[in-house]
Coordinates of C-alpha atoms in Angstrom, one line a residue:
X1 CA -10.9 -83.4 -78.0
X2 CA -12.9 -80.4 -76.7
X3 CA -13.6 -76.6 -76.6
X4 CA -14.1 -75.5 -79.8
X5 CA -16.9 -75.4 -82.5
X6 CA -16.8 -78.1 -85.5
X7 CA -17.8 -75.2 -87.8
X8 CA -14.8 -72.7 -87.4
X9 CA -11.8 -74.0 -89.7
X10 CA -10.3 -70.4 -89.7
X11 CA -8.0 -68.6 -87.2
X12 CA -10.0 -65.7 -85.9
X13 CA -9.0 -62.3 -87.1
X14 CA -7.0 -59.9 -84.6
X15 CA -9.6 -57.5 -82.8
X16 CA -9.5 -54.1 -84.2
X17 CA -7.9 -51.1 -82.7
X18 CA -10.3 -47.9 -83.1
X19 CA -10.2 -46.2 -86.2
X20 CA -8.4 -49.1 -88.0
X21 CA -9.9 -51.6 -91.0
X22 CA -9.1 -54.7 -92.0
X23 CA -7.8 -54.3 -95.8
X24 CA -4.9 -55.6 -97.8
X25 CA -4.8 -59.3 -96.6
X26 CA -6.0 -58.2 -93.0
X27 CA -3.4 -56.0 -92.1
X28 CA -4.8 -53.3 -89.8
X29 CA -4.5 -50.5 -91.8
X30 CA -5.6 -47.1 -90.0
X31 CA -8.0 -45.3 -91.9
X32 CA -6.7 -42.1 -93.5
X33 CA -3.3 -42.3 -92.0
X34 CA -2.0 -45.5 -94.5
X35 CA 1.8 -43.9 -94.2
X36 CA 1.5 -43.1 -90.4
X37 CA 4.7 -44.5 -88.8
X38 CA 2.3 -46.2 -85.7
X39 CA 0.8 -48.1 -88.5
X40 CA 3.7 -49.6 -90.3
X41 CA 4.8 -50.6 -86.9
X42 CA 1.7 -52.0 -85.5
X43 CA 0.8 -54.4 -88.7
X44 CA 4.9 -55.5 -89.3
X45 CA 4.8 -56.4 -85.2
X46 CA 1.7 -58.4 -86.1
X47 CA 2.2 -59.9 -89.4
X48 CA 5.2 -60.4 -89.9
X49 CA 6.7 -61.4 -86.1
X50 CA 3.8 -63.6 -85.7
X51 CA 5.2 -67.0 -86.1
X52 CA 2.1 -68.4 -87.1
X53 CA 2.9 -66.5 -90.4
X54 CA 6.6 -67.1 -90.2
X55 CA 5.9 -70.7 -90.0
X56 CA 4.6 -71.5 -93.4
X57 CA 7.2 -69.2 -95.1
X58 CA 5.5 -66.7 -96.2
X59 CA 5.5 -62.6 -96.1
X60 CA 2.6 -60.9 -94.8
X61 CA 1.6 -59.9 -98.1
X62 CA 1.2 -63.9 -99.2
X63 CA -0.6 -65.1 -96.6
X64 CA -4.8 -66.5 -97.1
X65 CA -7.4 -64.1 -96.4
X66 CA -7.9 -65.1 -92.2
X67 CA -4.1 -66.9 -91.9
X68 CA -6.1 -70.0 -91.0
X69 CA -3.3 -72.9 -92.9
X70 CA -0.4 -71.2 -90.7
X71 CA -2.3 -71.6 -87.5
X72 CA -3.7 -74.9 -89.2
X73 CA -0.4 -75.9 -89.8
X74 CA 1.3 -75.8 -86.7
X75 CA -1.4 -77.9 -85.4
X76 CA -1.0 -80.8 -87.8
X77 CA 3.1 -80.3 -86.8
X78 CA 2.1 -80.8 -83.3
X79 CA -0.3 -83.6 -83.9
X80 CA 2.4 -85.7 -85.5
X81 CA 5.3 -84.8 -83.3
X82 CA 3.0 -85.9 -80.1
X83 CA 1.3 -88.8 -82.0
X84 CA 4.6 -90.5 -82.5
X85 CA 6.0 -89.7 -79.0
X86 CA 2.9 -91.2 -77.6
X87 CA 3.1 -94.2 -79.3
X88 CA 6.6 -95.4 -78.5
X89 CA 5.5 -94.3 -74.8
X90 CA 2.1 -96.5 -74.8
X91 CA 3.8 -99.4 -76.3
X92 CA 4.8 -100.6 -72.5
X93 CA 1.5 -100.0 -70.6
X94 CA 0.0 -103.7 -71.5
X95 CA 3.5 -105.5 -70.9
X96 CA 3.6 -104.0 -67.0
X97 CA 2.2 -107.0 -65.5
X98 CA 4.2 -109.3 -67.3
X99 CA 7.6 -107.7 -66.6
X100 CA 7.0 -107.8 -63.2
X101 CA 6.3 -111.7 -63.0
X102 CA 9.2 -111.9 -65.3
X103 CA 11.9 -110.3 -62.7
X104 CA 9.7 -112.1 -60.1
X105 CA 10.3 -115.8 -61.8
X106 CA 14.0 -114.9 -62.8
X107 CA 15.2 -114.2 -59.1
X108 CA 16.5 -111.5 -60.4
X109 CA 18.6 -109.5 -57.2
X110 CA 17.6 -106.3 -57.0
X111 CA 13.9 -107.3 -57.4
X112 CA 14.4 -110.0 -54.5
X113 CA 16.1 -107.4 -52.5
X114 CA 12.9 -105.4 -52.7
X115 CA 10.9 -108.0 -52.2
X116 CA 12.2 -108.7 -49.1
X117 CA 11.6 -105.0 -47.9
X118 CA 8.2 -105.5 -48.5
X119 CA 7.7 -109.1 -47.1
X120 CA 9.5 -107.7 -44.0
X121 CA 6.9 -104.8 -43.8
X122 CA 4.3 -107.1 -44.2
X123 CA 5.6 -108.7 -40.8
X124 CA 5.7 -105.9 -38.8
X125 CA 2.2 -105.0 -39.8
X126 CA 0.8 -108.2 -39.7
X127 CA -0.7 -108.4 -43.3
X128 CA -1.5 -111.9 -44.4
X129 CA 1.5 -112.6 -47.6
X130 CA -0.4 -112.0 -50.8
X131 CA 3.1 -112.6 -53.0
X132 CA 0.6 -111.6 -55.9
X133 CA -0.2 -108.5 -54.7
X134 CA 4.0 -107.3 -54.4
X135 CA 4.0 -107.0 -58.2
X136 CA 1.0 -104.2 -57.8
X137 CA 2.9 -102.3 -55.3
X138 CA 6.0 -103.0 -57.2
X139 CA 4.7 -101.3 -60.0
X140 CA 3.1 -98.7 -58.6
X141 CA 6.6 -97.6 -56.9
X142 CA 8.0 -97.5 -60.3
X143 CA 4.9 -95.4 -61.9
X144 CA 5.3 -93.1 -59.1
X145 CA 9.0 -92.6 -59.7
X146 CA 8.8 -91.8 -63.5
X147 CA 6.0 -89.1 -62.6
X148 CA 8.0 -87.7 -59.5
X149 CA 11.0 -87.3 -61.7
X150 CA 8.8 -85.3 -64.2
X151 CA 7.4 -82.9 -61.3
X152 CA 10.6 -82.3 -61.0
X153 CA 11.5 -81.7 -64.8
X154 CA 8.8 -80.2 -65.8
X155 CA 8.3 -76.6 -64.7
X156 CA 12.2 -76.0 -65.4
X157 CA 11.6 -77.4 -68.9
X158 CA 8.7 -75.1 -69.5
X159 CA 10.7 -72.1 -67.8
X160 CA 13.6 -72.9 -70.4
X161 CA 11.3 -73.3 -73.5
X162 CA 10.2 -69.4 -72.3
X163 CA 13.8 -68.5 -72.6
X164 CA 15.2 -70.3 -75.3
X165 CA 12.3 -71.6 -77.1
X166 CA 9.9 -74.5 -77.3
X167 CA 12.1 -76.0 -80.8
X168 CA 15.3 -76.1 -78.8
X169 CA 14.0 -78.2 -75.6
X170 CA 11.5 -80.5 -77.7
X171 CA 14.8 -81.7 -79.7
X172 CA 16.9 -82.4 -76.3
X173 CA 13.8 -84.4 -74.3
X174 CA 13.7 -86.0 -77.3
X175 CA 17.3 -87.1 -77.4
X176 CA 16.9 -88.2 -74.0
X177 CA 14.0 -90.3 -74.4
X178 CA 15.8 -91.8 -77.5
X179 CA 18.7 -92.8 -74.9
X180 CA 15.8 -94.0 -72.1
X181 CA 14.7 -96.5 -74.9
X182 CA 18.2 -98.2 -75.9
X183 CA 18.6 -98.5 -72.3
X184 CA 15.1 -100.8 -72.0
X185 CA 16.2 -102.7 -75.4
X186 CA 19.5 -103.4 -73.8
X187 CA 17.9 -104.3 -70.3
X188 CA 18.2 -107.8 -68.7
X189 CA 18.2 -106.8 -65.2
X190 CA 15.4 -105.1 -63.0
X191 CA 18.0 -102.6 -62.3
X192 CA 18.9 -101.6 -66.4
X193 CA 15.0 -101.4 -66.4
X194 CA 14.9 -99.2 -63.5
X195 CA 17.3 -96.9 -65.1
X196 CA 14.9 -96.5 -68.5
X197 CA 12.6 -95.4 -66.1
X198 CA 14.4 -92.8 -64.5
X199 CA 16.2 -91.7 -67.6
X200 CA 12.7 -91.4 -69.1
X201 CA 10.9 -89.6 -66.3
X202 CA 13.5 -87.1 -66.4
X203 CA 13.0 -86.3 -70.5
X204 CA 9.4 -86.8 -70.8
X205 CA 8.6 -83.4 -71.4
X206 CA 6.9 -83.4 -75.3
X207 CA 3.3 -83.0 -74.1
X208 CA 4.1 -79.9 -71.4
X209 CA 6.2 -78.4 -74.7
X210 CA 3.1 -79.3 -77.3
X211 CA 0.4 -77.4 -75.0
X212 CA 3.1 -74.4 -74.8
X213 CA 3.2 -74.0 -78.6
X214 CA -0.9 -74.7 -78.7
X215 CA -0.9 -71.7 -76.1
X216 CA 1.5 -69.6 -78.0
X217 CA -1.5 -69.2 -80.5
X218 CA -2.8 -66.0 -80.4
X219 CA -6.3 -66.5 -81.0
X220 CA -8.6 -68.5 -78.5
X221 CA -10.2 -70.6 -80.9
X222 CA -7.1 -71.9 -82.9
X223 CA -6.0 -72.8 -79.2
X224 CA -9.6 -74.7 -79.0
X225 CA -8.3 -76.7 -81.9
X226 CA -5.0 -76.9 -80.9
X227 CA -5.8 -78.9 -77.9
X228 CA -8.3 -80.9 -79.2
X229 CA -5.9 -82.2 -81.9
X230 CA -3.5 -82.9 -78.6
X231 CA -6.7 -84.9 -77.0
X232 CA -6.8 -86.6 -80.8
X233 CA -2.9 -87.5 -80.5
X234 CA -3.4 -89.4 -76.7
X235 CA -6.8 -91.1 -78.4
X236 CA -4.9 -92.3 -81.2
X237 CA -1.8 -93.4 -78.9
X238 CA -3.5 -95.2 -76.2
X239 CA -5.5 -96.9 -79.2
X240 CA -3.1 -98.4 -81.3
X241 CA 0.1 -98.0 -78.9
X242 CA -0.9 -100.6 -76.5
X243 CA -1.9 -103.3 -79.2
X244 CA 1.0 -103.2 -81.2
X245 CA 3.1 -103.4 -77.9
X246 CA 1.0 -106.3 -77.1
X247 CA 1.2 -108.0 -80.2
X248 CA 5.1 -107.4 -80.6
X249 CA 5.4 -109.3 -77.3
X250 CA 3.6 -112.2 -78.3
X251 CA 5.5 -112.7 -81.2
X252 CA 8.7 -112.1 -79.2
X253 CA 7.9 -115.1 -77.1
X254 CA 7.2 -117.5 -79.9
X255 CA 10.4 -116.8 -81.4
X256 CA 12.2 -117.4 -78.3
X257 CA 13.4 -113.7 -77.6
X258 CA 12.6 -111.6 -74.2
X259 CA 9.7 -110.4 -75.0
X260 CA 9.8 -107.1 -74.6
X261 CA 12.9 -106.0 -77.0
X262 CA 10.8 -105.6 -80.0
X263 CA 8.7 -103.3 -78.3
X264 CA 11.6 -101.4 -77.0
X265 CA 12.9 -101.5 -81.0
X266 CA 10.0 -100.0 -81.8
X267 CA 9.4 -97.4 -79.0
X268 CA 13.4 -96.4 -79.9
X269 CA 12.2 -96.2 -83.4
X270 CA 9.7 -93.8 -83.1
X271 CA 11.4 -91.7 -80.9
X272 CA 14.4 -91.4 -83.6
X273 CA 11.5 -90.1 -86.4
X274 CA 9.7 -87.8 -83.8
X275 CA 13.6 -86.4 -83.6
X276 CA 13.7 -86.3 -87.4
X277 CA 10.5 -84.9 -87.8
X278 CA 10.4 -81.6 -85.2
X279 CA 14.3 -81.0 -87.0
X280 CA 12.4 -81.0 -90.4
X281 CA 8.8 -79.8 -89.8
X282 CA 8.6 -77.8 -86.4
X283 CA 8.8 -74.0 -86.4
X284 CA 9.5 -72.0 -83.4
X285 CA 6.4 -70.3 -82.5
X286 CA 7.7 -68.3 -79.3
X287 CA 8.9 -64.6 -80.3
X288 CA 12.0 -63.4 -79.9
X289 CA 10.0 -60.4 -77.4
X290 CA 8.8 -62.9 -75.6
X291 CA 11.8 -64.4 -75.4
X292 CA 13.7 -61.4 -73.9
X293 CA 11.0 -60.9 -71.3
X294 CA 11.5 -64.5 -69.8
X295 CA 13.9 -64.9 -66.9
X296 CA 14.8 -68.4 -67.4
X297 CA 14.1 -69.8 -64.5
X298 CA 13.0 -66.9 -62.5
X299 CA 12.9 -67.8 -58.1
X300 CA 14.0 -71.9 -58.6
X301 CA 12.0 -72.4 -55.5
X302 CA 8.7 -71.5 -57.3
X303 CA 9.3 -74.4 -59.7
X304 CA 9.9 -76.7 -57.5
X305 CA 8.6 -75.9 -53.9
X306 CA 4.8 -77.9 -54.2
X307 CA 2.8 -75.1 -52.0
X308 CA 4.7 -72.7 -54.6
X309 CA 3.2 -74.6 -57.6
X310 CA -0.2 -75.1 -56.2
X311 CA -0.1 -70.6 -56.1
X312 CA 1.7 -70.3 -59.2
X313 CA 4.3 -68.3 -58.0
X314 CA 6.5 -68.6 -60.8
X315 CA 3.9 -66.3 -62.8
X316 CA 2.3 -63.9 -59.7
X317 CA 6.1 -62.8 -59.5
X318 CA 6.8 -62.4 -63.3
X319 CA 7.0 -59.2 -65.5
X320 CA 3.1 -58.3 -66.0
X321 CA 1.6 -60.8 -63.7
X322 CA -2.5 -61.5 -64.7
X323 CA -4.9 -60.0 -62.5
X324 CA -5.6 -61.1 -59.0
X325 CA -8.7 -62.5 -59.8
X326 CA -7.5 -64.3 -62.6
X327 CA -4.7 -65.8 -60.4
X328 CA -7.3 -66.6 -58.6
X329 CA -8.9 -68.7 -61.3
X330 CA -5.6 -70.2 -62.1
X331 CA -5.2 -71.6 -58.6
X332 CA -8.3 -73.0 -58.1
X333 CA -8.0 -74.9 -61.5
X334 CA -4.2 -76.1 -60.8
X335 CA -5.6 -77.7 -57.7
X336 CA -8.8 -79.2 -59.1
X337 CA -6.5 -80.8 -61.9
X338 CA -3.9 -82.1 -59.0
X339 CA -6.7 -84.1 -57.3
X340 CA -8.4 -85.2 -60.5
X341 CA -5.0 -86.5 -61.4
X342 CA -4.5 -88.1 -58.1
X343 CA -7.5 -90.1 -57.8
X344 CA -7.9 -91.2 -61.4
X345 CA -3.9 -92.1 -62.3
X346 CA -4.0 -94.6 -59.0
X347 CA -6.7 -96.6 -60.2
X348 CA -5.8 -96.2 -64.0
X349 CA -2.7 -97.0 -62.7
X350 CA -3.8 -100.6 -61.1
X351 CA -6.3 -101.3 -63.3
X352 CA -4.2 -103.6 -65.7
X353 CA -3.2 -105.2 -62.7
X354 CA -6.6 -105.8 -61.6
X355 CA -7.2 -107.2 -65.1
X356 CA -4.3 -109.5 -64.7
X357 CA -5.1 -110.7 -61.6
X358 CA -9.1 -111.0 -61.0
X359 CA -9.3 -111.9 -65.2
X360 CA -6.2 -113.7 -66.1
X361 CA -5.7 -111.1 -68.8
X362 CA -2.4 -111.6 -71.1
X363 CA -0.7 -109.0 -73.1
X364 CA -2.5 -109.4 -75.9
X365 CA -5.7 -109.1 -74.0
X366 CA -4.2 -106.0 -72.0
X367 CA -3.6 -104.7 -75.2
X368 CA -7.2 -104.8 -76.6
X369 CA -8.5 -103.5 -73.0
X370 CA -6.6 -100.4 -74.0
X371 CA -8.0 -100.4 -77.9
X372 CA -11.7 -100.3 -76.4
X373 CA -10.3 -97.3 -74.0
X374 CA -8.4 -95.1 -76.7
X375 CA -11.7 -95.9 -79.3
X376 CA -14.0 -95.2 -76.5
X377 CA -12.4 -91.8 -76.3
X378 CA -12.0 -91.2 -79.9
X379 CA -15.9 -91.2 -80.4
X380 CA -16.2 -89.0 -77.3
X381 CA -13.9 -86.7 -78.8
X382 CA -15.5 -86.9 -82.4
X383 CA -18.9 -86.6 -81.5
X384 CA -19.2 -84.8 -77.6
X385 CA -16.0 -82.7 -76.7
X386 CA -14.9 -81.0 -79.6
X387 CA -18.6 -79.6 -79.9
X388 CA -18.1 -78.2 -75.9
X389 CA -18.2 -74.3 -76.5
X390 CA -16.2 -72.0 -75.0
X391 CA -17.9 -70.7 -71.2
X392 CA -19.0 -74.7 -71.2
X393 CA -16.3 -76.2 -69.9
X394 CA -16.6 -75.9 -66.4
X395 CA -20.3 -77.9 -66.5
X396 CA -18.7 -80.3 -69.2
X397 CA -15.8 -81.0 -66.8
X398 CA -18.6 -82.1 -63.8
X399 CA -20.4 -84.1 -65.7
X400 CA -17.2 -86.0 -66.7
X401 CA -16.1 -86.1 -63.2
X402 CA -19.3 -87.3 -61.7
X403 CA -19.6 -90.4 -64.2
X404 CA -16.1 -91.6 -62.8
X405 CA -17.9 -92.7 -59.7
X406 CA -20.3 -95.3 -61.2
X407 CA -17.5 -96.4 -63.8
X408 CA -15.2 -97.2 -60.5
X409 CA -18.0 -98.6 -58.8
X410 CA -18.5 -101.0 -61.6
X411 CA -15.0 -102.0 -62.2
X412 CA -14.2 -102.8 -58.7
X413 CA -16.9 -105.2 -58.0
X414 CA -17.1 -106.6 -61.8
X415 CA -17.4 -110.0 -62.0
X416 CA -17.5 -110.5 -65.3
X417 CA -15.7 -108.9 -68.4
X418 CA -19.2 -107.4 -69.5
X419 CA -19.6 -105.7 -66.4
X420 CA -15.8 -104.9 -66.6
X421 CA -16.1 -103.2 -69.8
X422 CA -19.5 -101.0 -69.0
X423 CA -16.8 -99.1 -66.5
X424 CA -14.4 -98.8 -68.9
X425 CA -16.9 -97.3 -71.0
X426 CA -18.1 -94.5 -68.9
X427 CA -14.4 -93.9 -67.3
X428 CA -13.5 -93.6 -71.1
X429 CA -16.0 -90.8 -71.6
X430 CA -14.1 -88.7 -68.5
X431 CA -10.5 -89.1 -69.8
X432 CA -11.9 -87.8 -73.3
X433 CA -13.2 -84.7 -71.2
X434 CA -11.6 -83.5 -68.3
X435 CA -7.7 -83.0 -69.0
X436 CA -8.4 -81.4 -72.2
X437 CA -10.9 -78.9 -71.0
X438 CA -8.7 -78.1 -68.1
X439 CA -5.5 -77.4 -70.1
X440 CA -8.4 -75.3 -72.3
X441 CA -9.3 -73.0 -69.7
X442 CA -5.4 -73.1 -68.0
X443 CA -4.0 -71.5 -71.2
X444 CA -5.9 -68.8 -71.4
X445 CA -4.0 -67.3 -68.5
X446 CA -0.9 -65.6 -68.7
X447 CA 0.9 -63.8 -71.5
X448 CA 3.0 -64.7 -74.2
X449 CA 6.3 -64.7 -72.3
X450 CA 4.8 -66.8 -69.2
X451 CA 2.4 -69.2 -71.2
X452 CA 5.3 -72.4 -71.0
X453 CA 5.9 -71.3 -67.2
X454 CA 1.5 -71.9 -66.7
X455 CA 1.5 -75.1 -68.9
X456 CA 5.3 -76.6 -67.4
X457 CA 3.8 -75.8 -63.6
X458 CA 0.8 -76.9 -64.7
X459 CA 2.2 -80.1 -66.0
X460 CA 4.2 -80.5 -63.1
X461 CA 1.1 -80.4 -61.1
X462 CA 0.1 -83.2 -62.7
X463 CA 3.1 -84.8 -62.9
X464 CA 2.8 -85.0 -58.8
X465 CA -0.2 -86.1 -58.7
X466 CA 0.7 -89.0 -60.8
X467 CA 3.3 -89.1 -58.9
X468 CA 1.4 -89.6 -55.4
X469 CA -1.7 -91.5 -56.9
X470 CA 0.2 -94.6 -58.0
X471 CA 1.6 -95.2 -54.9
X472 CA -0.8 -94.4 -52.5
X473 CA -3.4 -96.6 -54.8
X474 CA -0.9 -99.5 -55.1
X475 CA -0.5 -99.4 -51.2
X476 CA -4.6 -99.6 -50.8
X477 CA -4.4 -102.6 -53.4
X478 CA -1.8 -104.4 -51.7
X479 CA -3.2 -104.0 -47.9
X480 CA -6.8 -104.5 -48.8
X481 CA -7.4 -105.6 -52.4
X482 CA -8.8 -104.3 -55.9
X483 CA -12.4 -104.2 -54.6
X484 CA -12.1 -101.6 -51.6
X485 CA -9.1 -99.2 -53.5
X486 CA -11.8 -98.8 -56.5
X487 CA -14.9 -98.2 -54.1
X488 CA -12.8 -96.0 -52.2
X489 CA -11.4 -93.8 -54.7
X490 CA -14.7 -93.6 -55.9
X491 CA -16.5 -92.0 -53.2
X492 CA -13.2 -89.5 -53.2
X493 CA -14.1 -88.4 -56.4
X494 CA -16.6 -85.8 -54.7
X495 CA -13.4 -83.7 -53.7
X496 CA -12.6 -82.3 -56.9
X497 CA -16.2 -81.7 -57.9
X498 CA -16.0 -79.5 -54.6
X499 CA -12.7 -77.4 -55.4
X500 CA -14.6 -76.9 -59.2
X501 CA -17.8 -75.4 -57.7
X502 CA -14.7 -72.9 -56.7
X503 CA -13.7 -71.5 -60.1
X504 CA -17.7 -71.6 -61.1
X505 CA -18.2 -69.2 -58.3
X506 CA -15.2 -66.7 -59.2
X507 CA -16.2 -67.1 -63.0
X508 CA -19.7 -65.6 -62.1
X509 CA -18.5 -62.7 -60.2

């Protein structure tokens, strides 16, 4: 997706200590002193406890010349694992719309009681009734919920995969997410859908836990890969996810079933082989040292406390905090990725709605909107970000940010699909960019022991601002319609491009 060279395909080789030389399979081996005790200790703590070793089996006197396929191995693992969860995940985003007119038109009683909350707020304020517009803010409460639930959930997921590993937690969100997805194949009722939801926010935790093994890796540049094969996994699941949701739908309706039970089969189904798979192919990549340095969940107010997060506390008050400048750094990023997230999930959030709406999109239609998106970024990916070098991300990540505000300028007054799909486009081009290169330059900071603590708070950062965004965009939406919540989110896209001239400044001093 980004940060790292097309031309390495190796993991780089540890950095020497003085007086040592690479020999015997590239175990430091200090000159002149091959039976000094320091030595044995030094290359068995780094060959053969580093689980990038232990993960393909092999002793430290087996392993290639640069331990590239061990490194290059637990990336393919990761790909796969977050590949599959992302596809049962995407599966839902084109049918959105449509299940909301569907508990609109079935007078189903928990959604009438709700509307009737909102038709009553309506009154007091005044607003002309736009019944049309209730499914937008509808679904925004529900987007919101599922990502508040995982603000909560994520940073005390990421503390427990420091304690007890990242293997352990990836196999019981899993299991939970499993569960979420019977619950929406067995759903007739707004509330039983509500309750996937909830059940679902709560366990989605498999891309915090994928960038906390990616971080585990000792070597900057195999974690360049690692998250660009992450970036490659959400390409590849907002590509085909969406379409074969889509198209199990449609042929749900002509065969007179609701139509979204094969999609929840499905989504169920490859939740159950993710499950199969991380038992089978996943090693644990957190040591057991860095294991015994975690405290678990450290002060529980630092996980979950927002002006905590945005500081980082969980880490500044950890065993061998990073430097104060580099805290620094950290904090400045975490709040440049909060109000990235904020602004772009709201409209992201609305924008099949918009399509709905303003274009009469179906599913089907939804679902090839979202094709063009995830190929879109795929190219990006191929061709742009995964040739972004190290010390480039920071420019990358403006130029990405600044082309949001023609793409939301053109998809808020299109009045055509051309026009629609020139936004799309260039709003493609940014989600290709700026997550990944963030999460790049996030997980450098921190040590071994505290690297799932900086990704989980991290996540959760972001799991808040997807949390706030939906809403607050769904409310502009409903009050004053498509055209003014795109133009105005994207003149706001000049705050985060402020905060980033920020961490430019501290990274030149």
């Amino acid at each position: 997706m980004c940060c790292y060279d097309t031309s390495v395909t190796s993991e780089c080789k540890p950095t020497p200590l003085p007086g040592t030389d690479f020999t015997n399979n590239n175990v430091p081996v200090r000159k002149g002193s091959s039976k000094d005790k320091e030595e044995e200790e030094f290359s068995r703590h780094f060959c053969v406890n580093n689980p990038f070793h232990q993960a393909r089996g092999m002793s430290d006197t087996s392993k290639s010349e640069d331990g590239a396929p061990s490194s290059s191995k637990v990336i393919a693992v990761v790909f796969v694992l977050l590949l599959l969860d992302l596809l049962g995940f995407t599966l839902i985003l084109p049918l959105l719309p449509s299940i909301m007119d569907h508990y609109a038109q079935t007078g189903d009683v928990a959604y009438q009681s709700l509307q009737s909350a909102v038709n009553f707020f309506r009154e007091v304020l005044r607003i002309p009734m736009e019944k049309k517009y209730n499914s937008v803010l509808f679904g925004g409460l529900i987007g919101s919920l599922f990502s508040l639930l995982q603000f909560l959930s994520s940073p005390v997921t990421g503390a427990l995969s420091d304690r007890f590993g990242r293997r352990p937690l990836l196999l019981l969100t899993t299991t939970g997410m499993m569960t979420s997805y019977v619950v929406w194949a067995l759903s007739r009722s707004f509330s039983m859908f509500l309750m996937f939801r909830v059940i679902g926010g709560v366990c989605k935790s498999n891309v915090s836990l994928c960038t906390a093994i990616v971080a585990d890796m000792p070597c900057p540049k195999a974690r360049n890969r690692g998250m660009a094969m992450i970036g490659v996994a959400f390409s590849v699941g907002f590509t085909v996810g969406p379409l074969m949701g889509a198209y199990f739908a449609v042929a749900d309706n002509t065969t007179g079933h609701v139509f979204f039970q094969t999609p929840a089969l499905l989504a169920l189904a490859f939740s159950a082989a993710d499950f199969i798979f991380i038992w089978l192919a996943l090693p644990e990549t957190l040591t057991q040292d860095a294991k015994g340095l975690s405290s678990a969940f450290g002060d529980f107010r630092d996980l979950l406390n927002p002006p905590e997060l945005f500081s980082f506390s969980a880490v500044t008050r950890s065993k061998d905090p990073p430097s104060e400048e580099r805290m620094q750094r950290l904090k400045v990023l975490g709040r440049v990725y909060f109000c990235y997230l904020f602004l772009f999930s709201g409209v992201e959030f609305t924008l099949s709605f918009l399509t709905h709406q303003r274009f009469r999109f179906t599913s089907m239609q939804q679902g090839k909107m979202f094709f063009f998106i995830g190929v879109v970024m795929a190219s990006i990916q191929g061709g742009y970000a995964r040739r972004i070098k190290p010390g480039h991300q920071i420019k990358a990540i403006r130029m990405a940010i600044t082309t949001l505000i023609p793409a939301f300028i053109l998809i808020g007054l299109s009045w055509n699909v051309t026009m629609l799909y020139v936004g799309l486009a260039l709003y493609s081009f940014a989600a290709s960019v700026v997550v990944p290169c963030l999460s790049t330059l996030v997980s450098d900071h921190g040590s071994s022991s505290q690297k799932g603590t900086v990704m989980g708070i991290l996540r959760s950062l972001g799991a808040l601002a997807r949390a706030l965004g939906p809403v607050v965009s769904s409310s502009v939406y409903w009050l004053a319609g498509a055209q003014i919540c795109f133009l105005l989110t994207s003149a706001s896209f000049v705050i985060p491009l402020f905060l980033l001239s920020g961490a430019r400044r501290l990274k030149a001093e």
